[in-house]
Phi, psi and omega in degrees: 000114184276134173219141172243133178247104187258101180256126174258121171274096193304121173075013175282070176289166186230022182129151189298141167293159176302340182253016189293333179297329180300326188264002185072037190228022187297132184077002183285144175196096183308310186292323175292325173295324184284325183293352179280341180279144180298341185272359185274125180203113186229053188295331182286316178299318180304314181303322186281350173114019184305321195260006169268357179295138178318125169071006174266104189238028185252014172201175185290134165295136180268128181290327179226078189292159181256352181236189172245160189204165173201174173239133186253132178259155175261115185276336180285157180276111171133182185209023186263181184287319177303304188300310178312304177297315178298323180297308181317316187275009168099017176226110180279126178270113185289341180218144187291154172283161188284138177247171182222079179295339178255016183089173181275153186295150190291320181307315178296319178294323177299308180299318177301313174303318182288326185274343176270319188089010181233145174284178178227162181231156175075279184061050181217161161298133180205147162308133182295327174278333177286326191295311173294338175280326184274332182238350183305308180299327182288319175305312185288338178272334181258330182086000178290138181286140169270107188256125178212180180209189181215197175289336179278167180286076188219144176238111183240145190229112174254143181212150176277136179303329182275342179270309178241112184301156183296329180291322183292314181299317181300314183295317175308314181288328167298317173305305177299323176300323175292333179278331187271076175227175179067225179299329177263028182285078185292156178295325185207143169259125185234119165289131183229075186284147183218167178221176178099181179236153183301135003265016188251050171294152185211125178296148179259177176269018183259019168302150177217128175262140178238105187260158165291150174298130174297141185287346180215192182286149175230175172323313185303300181300322183294321183286316184290322176296333176277005174089009176275160178272153173229095183263140176250136175244119184086208187277005177315311184299328178280319181301321189264004178053033179063000172311106175089353176278129179262333175203154182208154165230144173268170191218158180241355183191167181292327180297314182294321181295322181284316180303325184279335167296325177294319176308314181290330178294334177285346196262132175286114190205159163237128171144211196255133167240115183250110182256139163242132174248112198271338191308328181304310186280299188306312186268337191230322169307297186301342183247020178052034185262085189292321177293323176303307189297316186297319177304315182299321174293321176304317180292327176298312180300329174284324181284342185306319177300332178293317178296321178295324183289333178280350186297132169268175194298331181257009181279137169241134177245125178244134181232128185215191174212176188250340186186191164243174175195075183298120185275000181255357179274168175296326181293146175254011183267180166301148175238148186275099189228160159300164171230152182270148161228133187233134186227137185223163176149158183307320188271349186286126174297108177304135182073014180284117177258114180269354167086219171249124177261161190275350181202147170304333190293349180292336178290311178306312173306318185286323180292317179290328188288320185298329177262012171074026177260124180312119186289128168242019189234167180297157175109164182238133179288141178245010186315319192281349179274344190244344176281127179266000000 
């Protein structure tokens, strides 16, 4: 019974891509920035080969690595969560999704207001914590929804849970998703509920993403249509608009995501368990918190032996990322970076160096190849290079 556990350490990039300057990200290197913190310690990832990856020079190279590894290039245009995950799953996006540095068109927001029955505030690119600090009090007084965006292709709606009940906020976001298609087809509409009283508003774990449906086949749809299980941990189910997912659990933290992945590892199934650990990006990268990011990486590394111990004979563990989010640069946005891929399992050829790959999609191609499913997605399988 074959199983693949694919874990995305959200935003853990490993250095600028050749076109990073076009995205304003020259010099970005998320992992290296975190390695400058005294809280950074990843000996277990080092043993698998993390610091043996091309140009990853922020930790000790392992003389006898226990895993396989490579550096992945992003072939898609963009640097956001949706495009990154879609590419991991074998869907390369030829053009970036729309962004709104000057806010969304007034006619679109007017229709959103008409259909939701509520006014709107802000309509600018904004930090998620800053926007509730600056607009939260007015929102509580008026009931108007806080609408904002970022450098990513997102339409975000923040509302106080005691002013706009969660289910209403989700309905409002579904309305936005119906409106945001075609030329305005942003990658994600995101519900951002918060609680508390001014000036101590705090976002809750009831966030919910409403993504575009992938426009063509992905690793998830290929596997599920072939009769394999596709299990989602965290926001994977939202990123793919449930397409191809056969079972899912939501999470409230990296710790919860690791725990729920371990729960799936104890379950009998055949197929893919796809996990996203979002705290690196959401709590630390976007807030320029180098020490917090480093602590989160160290925490994952300490839990890694639990994951390795649960692997069965036919299991493969893959650990990667979807983009960067360098917490040491002035920007609070995602960064255009290479991503790591570290692979472990009983059948994995120890010390296999796959070099630098042309696309994240090689992961998806390799996964469907492992299950013997005829490939209909982008990417090139490296299965023959890692199976001993």
